[in-house]
């Protein structure tokens, strides 16, 4: 039996955690033979609710789960971590200014970044889900200078999965018959879902998506806005934000970090830009196509970018630069 790994989920009393914790505890992410110690962090007023989550996790009687530690203390939650899944963040309240939301989150992710720096293993993989996910991830990384920047990523896999599902539905294919869609940029409505390099398998034959769908107007219009606005559409219908699909996307993302991406396939992840890839400025936490091997990601290099894509990629980069500027102003003061 391998040694247990220590996995933290923050926002552990919230709705995404309620779904993702079971998948992790069952072994869907790290494998059925990997023993786990789950650390659950939430804020003090949520401790009673969190005890209920702990009871339910115990009652699931899953084999990999060896121990559950629920806490409101960062020094307990971040101790010796192998993986940190940062879901909890400050939600936008009615009438709240965007800047105030950013400021509240800078405070949370600065503190959690510092706790990672101080208490977690230097090899810890950090996945940021809580919004604004890209900028929160950048803040956490900036606040954890002893942990490699490449260990930090943010979730754009839900957007990636949404894009994949839209294409599969349009062609009446299974989702596994669609690969290499890309989400560029911010996990916000400026993101650019791009299928220029995506492939589909139709009757055993591999085709480009543009070739298979034969409707450029749809792919450059309705397809993009549907993916960009899918989160809002779910909230409108459910009166709650996406939780089941977010949980599945977290599992996909973390599983790929742990076990790697399949040969010939790439996925979308928010990662730190190096200034040399696709003309995106250095030090932005931007969603790129990546492959993963031995728990390390690499940019997919050399995809040709046309003018249509360039414009959309730059637009979402601009939004991220503005977010970064505001966040870093606050970072010095909170
Ligand atoms: P919930 O409001 O159900 O849960 C959030 C939990 O976080 C609450 O229990 C809250 O007490 C806790 N929390 C707040 N501040 C905390 C702190 N400083 N430390 C620890 N816990 C803290 O939200 P839920 O639906 O679970 O969504 C969580 C976050 O995921 C939100 O920011 C949401 O916007 C974001 N999402 C990001 C997605 C992505 O693709 N990156 C998709 C899904 C989701 O919208």
CSV table of C-alpha atoms and ligand atoms in Angstrom, one decimal:
chain,number,residue,atom,x,y,z
A,1,UNK,CA,0.0,0.0,0.0
A,2,UNK,CA,1.4,3.5,-0.9
A,3,UNK,CA,1.6,6.2,1.8
A,4,UNK,CA,-1.5,8.3,2.2
A,5,UNK,CA,-1.5,11.6,0.4
A,6,UNK,CA,-2.9,14.8,2.0
A,7,UNK,CA,-5.5,16.6,-0.1
A,8,UNK,CA,-7.1,19.8,1.0
A,9,UNK,CA,-10.5,21.1,-0.2
A,10,UNK,CA,-11.4,24.7,0.9
A,11,UNK,CA,-14.9,25.9,0.8
A,12,UNK,CA,-15.6,22.4,2.1
A,13,UNK,CA,-19.1,23.2,3.4
A,14,UNK,CA,-20.2,24.6,0.0
A,15,UNK,CA,-22.1,23.1,-2.8
A,16,UNK,CA,-19.1,22.2,-5.2
A,17,UNK,CA,-17.3,20.5,-2.3
A,18,UNK,CA,-20.4,18.5,-1.4
A,19,UNK,CA,-20.1,16.9,-4.8
A,20,UNK,CA,-16.3,16.7,-5.4
A,21,UNK,CA,-15.5,15.3,-2.0
A,22,UNK,CA,-17.3,12.0,-2.7
A,23,UNK,CA,-15.5,11.6,-6.0
A,24,UNK,CA,-12.1,12.1,-4.4
A,25,UNK,CA,-13.0,9.8,-1.4
A,26,UNK,CA,-14.1,7.0,-3.8
A,27,UNK,CA,-10.7,7.1,-5.6
A,28,UNK,CA,-12.0,8.5,-8.9
A,29,UNK,CA,-9.3,11.1,-8.9
A,30,UNK,CA,-6.1,9.6,-7.4
A,31,UNK,CA,-7.0,5.9,-8.0
A,32,UNK,CA,-8.7,3.3,-5.8
A,33,UNK,CA,-5.4,2.1,-4.3
A,34,UNK,CA,-4.2,5.5,-3.2
A,35,UNK,CA,-5.0,6.0,0.5
A,36,UNK,CA,-6.1,9.6,1.3
A,37,UNK,CA,-6.2,12.0,4.2
A,38,UNK,CA,-8.8,14.7,3.4
A,39,UNK,CA,-8.4,18.1,4.9
A,40,UNK,CA,-11.5,20.3,4.9
A,41,UNK,CA,-11.3,24.1,5.4
A,42,UNK,CA,-14.1,26.5,5.8
A,43,UNK,CA,-14.8,29.7,7.7
A,44,UNK,CA,-15.7,29.5,11.4
A,45,UNK,CA,-19.5,30.1,11.0
A,46,UNK,CA,-19.6,27.0,8.7
A,47,UNK,CA,-18.1,24.6,11.2
A,48,UNK,CA,-21.4,23.0,12.3
A,49,UNK,CA,-22.4,22.4,8.7
A,50,UNK,CA,-18.9,21.0,8.0
A,51,UNK,CA,-19.3,18.5,10.7
A,52,UNK,CA,-22.4,17.2,8.8
A,53,UNK,CA,-20.2,16.8,5.7
A,54,UNK,CA,-17.6,14.9,7.7
A,55,UNK,CA,-20.3,12.6,9.1
A,56,UNK,CA,-21.6,11.9,5.6
A,57,UNK,CA,-18.1,11.3,4.2
A,58,UNK,CA,-17.5,8.7,7.0
A,59,UNK,CA,-20.9,7.1,6.2
A,60,UNK,CA,-19.9,6.7,2.5
A,61,UNK,CA,-17.5,4.1,3.8
A,62,UNK,CA,-15.1,4.5,0.9
A,63,UNK,CA,-11.9,2.4,1.0
A,64,UNK,CA,-9.2,5.0,0.1
A,65,UNK,CA,-10.3,7.5,2.8
A,66,UNK,CA,-8.2,7.0,5.9
A,67,UNK,CA,-8.9,10.2,7.8
A,68,UNK,CA,-10.9,13.4,7.6
A,69,UNK,CA,-9.7,16.6,9.3
A,70,UNK,CA,-12.2,19.5,9.3
A,71,UNK,CA,-10.9,22.9,10.5
A,72,UNK,CA,-11.2,26.7,10.3
A,73,UNK,CA,-7.4,27.0,10.9
A,74,UNK,CA,-5.0,27.5,8.0
A,75,UNK,CA,-2.0,26.1,9.9
A,76,UNK,CA,-3.9,22.8,10.3
A,77,UNK,CA,-5.5,22.7,6.8
A,78,UNK,CA,-2.3,23.4,4.8
A,79,UNK,CA,0.1,21.2,6.8
A,80,UNK,CA,2.2,18.8,4.6
A,81,UNK,CA,-0.2,19.0,1.7
A,82,UNK,CA,0.3,17.1,-1.6
A,83,UNK,CA,-2.7,18.7,-3.3
A,84,UNK,CA,-4.7,21.8,-2.5
A,85,UNK,CA,-8.0,22.4,-4.2
A,86,UNK,CA,-9.0,26.0,-3.4
A,87,UNK,CA,-12.7,26.3,-3.9
A,88,UNK,CA,-13.8,28.7,-1.2
A,89,UNK,CA,-13.9,32.3,-2.1
A,90,UNK,CA,-15.8,35.5,-1.4
A,91,UNK,CA,-19.0,35.4,-3.5
A,92,UNK,CA,-20.3,38.5,-5.3
A,93,UNK,CA,-23.1,40.0,-3.3
A,94,UNK,CA,-25.9,42.2,-4.8
A,95,UNK,CA,-24.6,45.7,-5.4
A,96,UNK,CA,-21.0,44.7,-4.8
A,97,UNK,CA,-18.5,46.5,-7.0
A,98,UNK,CA,-16.1,44.3,-9.0
A,99,UNK,CA,-13.2,46.0,-7.3
A,100,UNK,CA,-14.5,45.2,-3.9
A,101,UNK,CA,-15.0,41.6,-4.8
A,102,UNK,CA,-11.4,41.4,-6.1
A,103,UNK,CA,-10.1,43.0,-2.9
A,104,UNK,CA,-11.9,40.6,-0.7
A,105,UNK,CA,-10.5,37.7,-2.7
A,106,UNK,CA,-7.0,39.1,-2.7
A,107,UNK,CA,-7.1,39.0,1.1
A,108,UNK,CA,-8.2,35.3,1.1
A,109,UNK,CA,-5.7,34.1,-1.5
A,110,UNK,CA,-2.8,36.1,-0.1
A,111,UNK,CA,-3.4,34.4,3.2
A,112,UNK,CA,-3.8,31.0,1.7
A,113,UNK,CA,-0.8,31.5,-0.5
A,114,UNK,CA,1.3,32.4,2.6
A,115,UNK,CA,-0.1,29.3,4.4
A,116,UNK,CA,1.0,27.1,1.4
A,117,UNK,CA,4.4,28.7,1.5
A,118,UNK,CA,4.8,28.0,5.2
A,119,UNK,CA,3.1,24.7,5.8
A,120,UNK,CA,2.6,22.6,2.6
A,121,UNK,CA,5.1,20.4,0.8
A,122,UNK,CA,7.2,22.3,-1.8
A,123,UNK,CA,5.9,19.8,-4.4
A,124,UNK,CA,2.2,20.6,-3.6
A,125,UNK,CA,-0.1,21.0,-6.6
A,126,UNK,CA,-2.5,23.9,-6.2
A,127,UNK,CA,-5.7,24.1,-8.2
A,128,UNK,CA,-7.8,27.3,-7.8
A,129,UNK,CA,-11.5,27.1,-8.5
A,130,UNK,CA,-12.9,30.0,-6.5
A,131,UNK,CA,-13.7,33.1,-8.6
A,132,UNK,CA,-12.1,35.2,-10.1
A,133,UNK,CA,-10.1,31.9,-10.5
A,134,UNK,CA,-7.2,33.1,-12.7
A,135,UNK,CA,-6.4,36.2,-10.6
A,136,UNK,CA,-6.9,34.3,-7.3
A,137,UNK,CA,-4.5,31.7,-8.5
A,138,UNK,CA,-1.9,34.4,-9.4
A,139,UNK,CA,-2.4,36.0,-6.0
A,140,UNK,CA,-1.8,32.7,-4.2
A,141,UNK,CA,1.3,31.9,-6.3
A,142,UNK,CA,2.7,35.4,-5.7
A,143,UNK,CA,2.2,34.9,-2.0
A,144,UNK,CA,4.0,31.5,-2.0
A,145,UNK,CA,7.4,32.3,-3.4
A,146,UNK,CA,9.0,29.0,-2.2
A,147,UNK,CA,6.6,26.9,-4.4
A,148,UNK,CA,7.3,26.7,-8.1
A,149,UNK,CA,4.9,28.9,-10.1
A,150,UNK,CA,4.2,25.9,-12.4
A,151,UNK,CA,2.6,24.0,-9.5
A,152,UNK,CA,-0.3,26.5,-9.6
A,153,UNK,CA,-3.2,26.2,-12.0
A,154,UNK,CA,-6.8,27.4,-12.2
A,155,UNK,CA,-9.9,25.6,-13.4
A,156,UNK,CA,-11.0,26.3,-17.0
A,157,UNK,CA,-11.8,22.6,-17.5
A,158,UNK,CA,-15.5,23.2,-17.0
A,159,UNK,CA,-15.5,25.6,-19.9
A,160,UNK,CA,-13.4,23.1,-21.9
A,161,UNK,CA,-15.9,20.3,-21.1
A,162,UNK,CA,-18.8,22.6,-22.1
A,163,UNK,CA,-17.2,23.3,-25.5
A,164,UNK,CA,-16.6,19.6,-26.0
A,165,UNK,CA,-20.2,18.7,-25.2
A,166,UNK,CA,-21.6,21.4,-27.5
A,167,UNK,CA,-19.6,20.0,-30.4
A,168,UNK,CA,-20.6,16.4,-29.6
A,169,UNK,CA,-24.3,17.3,-29.4
A,170,UNK,CA,-24.1,19.3,-32.7
A,171,UNK,CA,-22.7,16.3,-34.5
A,172,UNK,CA,-24.6,13.7,-32.5
A,173,UNK,CA,-21.4,12.1,-31.3
A,174,UNK,CA,-20.2,10.9,-27.9
A,175,UNK,CA,-18.0,13.4,-25.9
A,176,UNK,CA,-15.1,11.0,-26.2
A,177,UNK,CA,-15.2,11.5,-30.0
A,178,UNK,CA,-14.2,15.1,-29.6
A,179,UNK,CA,-10.7,16.2,-28.6
A,180,UNK,CA,-8.4,19.2,-28.4
A,181,UNK,CA,-10.9,22.0,-27.9
A,182,UNK,CA,-9.2,25.0,-26.3
A,183,UNK,CA,-10.3,27.6,-23.8
A,184,UNK,CA,-8.0,30.7,-24.0
A,185,UNK,CA,-7.7,33.3,-21.3
A,186,UNK,CA,-9.9,34.1,-18.4
A,187,UNK,CA,-12.6,32.0,-16.7
A,188,UNK,CA,-15.1,34.8,-17.4
A,189,UNK,CA,-17.3,35.8,-20.3
A,190,UNK,CA,-14.3,37.1,-22.2
A,191,UNK,CA,-12.8,33.6,-22.5
A,192,UNK,CA,-12.3,32.3,-26.0
A,193,UNK,CA,-13.5,28.8,-26.7
A,194,UNK,CA,-11.6,27.8,-29.9
A,195,UNK,CA,-12.2,24.7,-32.0
A,196,UNK,CA,-9.9,25.6,-34.8
A,197,UNK,CA,-7.5,22.8,-33.8
A,198,UNK,CA,-10.1,20.3,-32.4
A,199,UNK,CA,-10.7,16.9,-33.9
A,200,UNK,CA,-13.8,14.7,-34.1
A,201,UNK,CA,-14.2,11.1,-34.9
A,202,UNK,CA,-17.0,10.5,-37.4
A,203,UNK,CA,-17.6,6.9,-38.5
A,204,UNK,CA,-14.1,6.0,-37.4
A,205,UNK,CA,-12.5,8.8,-39.4
A,206,UNK,CA,-10.7,11.8,-37.8
A,207,UNK,CA,-11.9,15.2,-39.1
A,208,UNK,CA,-11.3,18.9,-38.1
A,209,UNK,CA,-14.4,20.4,-36.4
A,210,UNK,CA,-14.8,23.1,-39.1
A,211,UNK,CA,-14.7,20.4,-41.7
A,212,UNK,CA,-17.2,18.2,-39.9
A,213,UNK,CA,-19.7,20.9,-38.9
A,214,UNK,CA,-19.5,22.9,-42.1
A,215,UNK,CA,-21.1,26.0,-40.5
A,216,UNK,CA,-18.5,28.7,-39.8
A,217,UNK,CA,-21.2,31.1,-38.8
A,218,UNK,CA,-22.3,28.8,-35.9
A,219,UNK,CA,-18.7,28.1,-34.8
A,220,UNK,CA,-17.7,31.7,-34.8
A,221,UNK,CA,-20.9,33.0,-33.3
A,222,UNK,CA,-23.5,30.9,-31.4
A,223,UNK,CA,-21.1,28.2,-30.3
A,224,UNK,CA,-18.7,30.7,-28.6
A,225,UNK,CA,-21.4,32.7,-26.9
A,226,UNK,CA,-23.2,29.5,-25.7
A,227,UNK,CA,-20.0,28.3,-24.0
A,228,UNK,CA,-19.1,31.8,-22.6
A,229,UNK,CA,-22.6,32.2,-21.1
A,230,UNK,CA,-23.3,28.7,-20.0
A,231,UNK,CA,-22.6,29.4,-16.3
A,232,UNK,CA,-25.1,32.2,-16.3
A,233,UNK,CA,-27.7,30.0,-18.1
A,234,UNK,CA,-27.3,27.3,-15.4
A,235,UNK,CA,-27.7,30.0,-12.7
A,236,UNK,CA,-30.8,31.3,-14.4
A,237,UNK,CA,-32.4,27.9,-14.6
A,238,UNK,CA,-31.3,26.4,-11.3
A,239,UNK,CA,-31.1,29.5,-9.2
A,240,UNK,CA,-27.7,28.1,-8.1
A,241,UNK,CA,-24.4,28.0,-9.9
A,242,UNK,CA,-22.9,24.9,-11.6
A,243,UNK,CA,-21.8,22.4,-8.9
A,244,UNK,CA,-22.2,18.9,-10.4
A,245,UNK,CA,-20.4,19.9,-13.6
A,246,UNK,CA,-17.8,22.0,-11.8
A,247,UNK,CA,-17.1,19.0,-9.6
A,248,UNK,CA,-16.6,16.7,-12.6
A,249,UNK,CA,-14.3,19.3,-14.2
A,250,UNK,CA,-12.2,19.5,-11.0
A,251,UNK,CA,-11.8,15.7,-11.0
A,252,UNK,CA,-10.8,15.7,-14.7
A,253,UNK,CA,-8.3,18.5,-14.1
A,254,UNK,CA,-6.7,17.0,-11.0
A,255,UNK,CA,-6.7,13.5,-12.5
A,256,UNK,CA,-4.8,14.8,-15.5
A,257,UNK,CA,-2.2,16.5,-13.3
A,258,UNK,CA,-1.7,13.3,-11.4
A,259,UNK,CA,-1.7,10.7,-14.2
A,260,UNK,CA,-1.0,12.8,-17.3
A,261,UNK,CA,-2.9,13.5,-20.5
A,262,UNK,CA,-3.5,10.8,-23.1
A,263,UNK,CA,-1.1,10.7,-26.1
A,264,UNK,CA,-2.1,13.1,-28.8
A,265,UNK,CA,-4.6,15.0,-26.6
A,266,UNK,CA,-4.4,18.3,-24.9
A,267,UNK,CA,-6.5,20.0,-22.3
A,268,UNK,CA,-7.2,23.6,-21.1
A,269,UNK,CA,-5.8,24.9,-17.9
A,270,UNK,CA,-5.1,28.4,-16.4
A,271,UNK,CA,-1.3,28.5,-16.0
A,272,UNK,CA,1.4,31.1,-15.7
A,273,UNK,CA,2.4,32.6,-19.1
A,274,UNK,CA,6.1,32.7,-19.9
A,275,UNK,CA,5.9,35.6,-22.4
A,276,UNK,CA,6.9,33.4,-25.3
A,277,UNK,CA,3.8,31.4,-26.0
A,278,UNK,CA,1.1,32.7,-28.3
A,279,UNK,CA,2.0,36.4,-27.7
A,280,UNK,CA,0.5,36.4,-24.2
A,281,UNK,CA,2.3,38.8,-21.9
A,282,UNK,CA,4.6,37.2,-19.3
A,283,UNK,CA,3.2,36.5,-15.8
A,284,UNK,CA,-0.5,36.3,-16.6
A,285,UNK,CA,-2.5,33.4,-15.3
A,286,UNK,CA,-4.0,32.6,-18.6
A,287,UNK,CA,-5.8,29.5,-19.9
A,288,UNK,CA,-3.7,27.7,-22.5
A,289,UNK,CA,-3.7,24.3,-24.2
A,290,UNK,CA,-1.3,22.0,-22.3
A,291,UNK,CA,-0.2,18.4,-22.1
A,292,UNK,CA,0.8,16.8,-18.8
A,293,UNK,CA,3.5,14.2,-18.1
A,294,UNK,CA,5.1,13.1,-14.8
A,295,UNK,CA,2.9,15.6,-13.0
A,296,UNK,CA,4.3,18.6,-15.0
A,297,UNK,CA,2.5,20.5,-17.7
A,298,UNK,CA,3.9,21.9,-21.0
A,299,UNK,CA,2.4,24.4,-23.4
A,300,UNK,CA,1.2,22.9,-26.7
A,301,UNK,CA,3.4,24.9,-29.0
A,302,UNK,CA,3.1,26.1,-32.6
A,303,UNK,CA,-0.6,26.0,-33.2
A,304,UNK,CA,-1.3,28.5,-36.0
A,305,UNK,CA,-3.4,31.5,-34.9
A,306,UNK,CA,-5.6,33.3,-37.4
A,307,UNK,CA,-6.7,37.0,-37.1
A,308,UNK,CA,-10.1,36.0,-35.7
A,309,UNK,CA,-8.5,34.0,-32.8
A,310,UNK,CA,-5.8,36.6,-32.2
A,311,UNK,CA,-8.4,39.3,-31.5
A,312,UNK,CA,-10.3,37.2,-29.1
A,313,UNK,CA,-7.1,35.9,-27.3
A,314,UNK,CA,-5.9,39.5,-26.9
A,315,UNK,CA,-9.3,40.7,-25.5
A,316,UNK,CA,-9.3,38.2,-22.7
A,317,UNK,CA,-5.6,38.9,-22.0
A,318,UNK,CA,-6.5,42.6,-21.6
A,319,UNK,CA,-9.1,41.8,-19.0
A,320,UNK,CA,-6.7,39.6,-17.1
A,321,UNK,CA,-4.0,42.4,-17.2
A,322,UNK,CA,-6.5,44.8,-15.7
A,323,UNK,CA,-7.5,42.3,-13.0
A,324,UNK,CA,-3.9,41.6,-12.2
A,325,UNK,CA,-3.1,45.3,-11.9
A,326,UNK,CA,-6.0,45.9,-9.5
A,327,UNK,CA,-5.2,42.7,-7.5
A,328,UNK,CA,-1.5,43.6,-7.1
A,329,UNK,CA,-2.4,47.1,-6.0
A,330,UNK,CA,-4.5,45.5,-3.2
A,331,UNK,CA,-1.9,42.9,-2.5
A,332,UNK,CA,0.5,45.5,-1.2
A,333,UNK,CA,-2.2,47.0,1.1
A,334,UNK,CA,-4.2,44.1,2.6
B,1,LIG,P1,-20.7,28.0,-2.1
B,1,LIG,O1,-21.1,29.4,-1.8
B,1,LIG,O2,-21.7,26.9,-2.1
B,1,LIG,O3,-19.5,27.6,-1.2
B,1,LIG,C1,-18.4,28.3,-1.0
B,1,LIG,C2,-17.8,28.0,0.4
B,1,LIG,O4,-16.6,28.6,0.6
B,1,LIG,C3,-18.7,28.4,1.6
B,1,LIG,O5,-18.9,27.3,2.4
B,1,LIG,C4,-17.9,29.5,2.2
B,1,LIG,O6,-18.2,29.5,3.6
B,1,LIG,C5,-16.5,29.0,1.9
B,1,LIG,N1,-15.5,30.1,2.1
B,1,LIG,C6,-15.6,31.4,1.9
B,1,LIG,N2,-14.5,32.0,2.3
B,1,LIG,C7,-13.6,31.0,2.6
B,1,LIG,C8,-12.3,31.1,3.1
B,1,LIG,N3,-11.6,32.2,3.3
B,1,LIG,N4,-11.7,29.9,3.4
B,1,LIG,C9,-12.4,28.7,3.3
B,1,LIG,N5,-13.6,28.7,2.9
B,1,LIG,C10,-14.2,29.8,2.5
B,1,LIG,O7,-20.0,28.1,-3.6
B,1,LIG,P2,-19.8,27.0,-4.6
B,1,LIG,O8,-20.9,26.9,-5.5
B,1,LIG,O9,-19.2,25.8,-4.0
B,1,LIG,O10,-18.6,27.7,-5.5
B,1,LIG,C11,-17.4,28.0,-5.0
B,1,LIG,C12,-16.6,28.9,-5.9
B,1,LIG,O11,-16.3,28.2,-7.2
B,1,LIG,C13,-17.2,30.2,-6.3
B,1,LIG,O12,-16.2,31.2,-6.2
B,1,LIG,C14,-17.7,30.0,-7.7
B,1,LIG,O13,-17.8,31.2,-8.4
B,1,LIG,C15,-16.5,29.2,-8.2
B,1,LIG,N6,-16.7,28.4,-9.5
B,1,LIG,C16,-15.7,28.3,-10.3
B,1,LIG,C17,-15.7,27.6,-11.5
B,1,LIG,C18,-14.5,27.5,-12.4
B,1,LIG,O14,-14.7,26.9,-13.5
B,1,LIG,N7,-13.4,28.0,-12.1
B,1,LIG,C19,-17.0,26.9,-11.9
B,1,LIG,C20,-17.9,26.7,-10.8
B,1,LIG,C21,-18.0,27.9,-9.8
B,1,LIG,O15,-18.8,28.9,-10.3
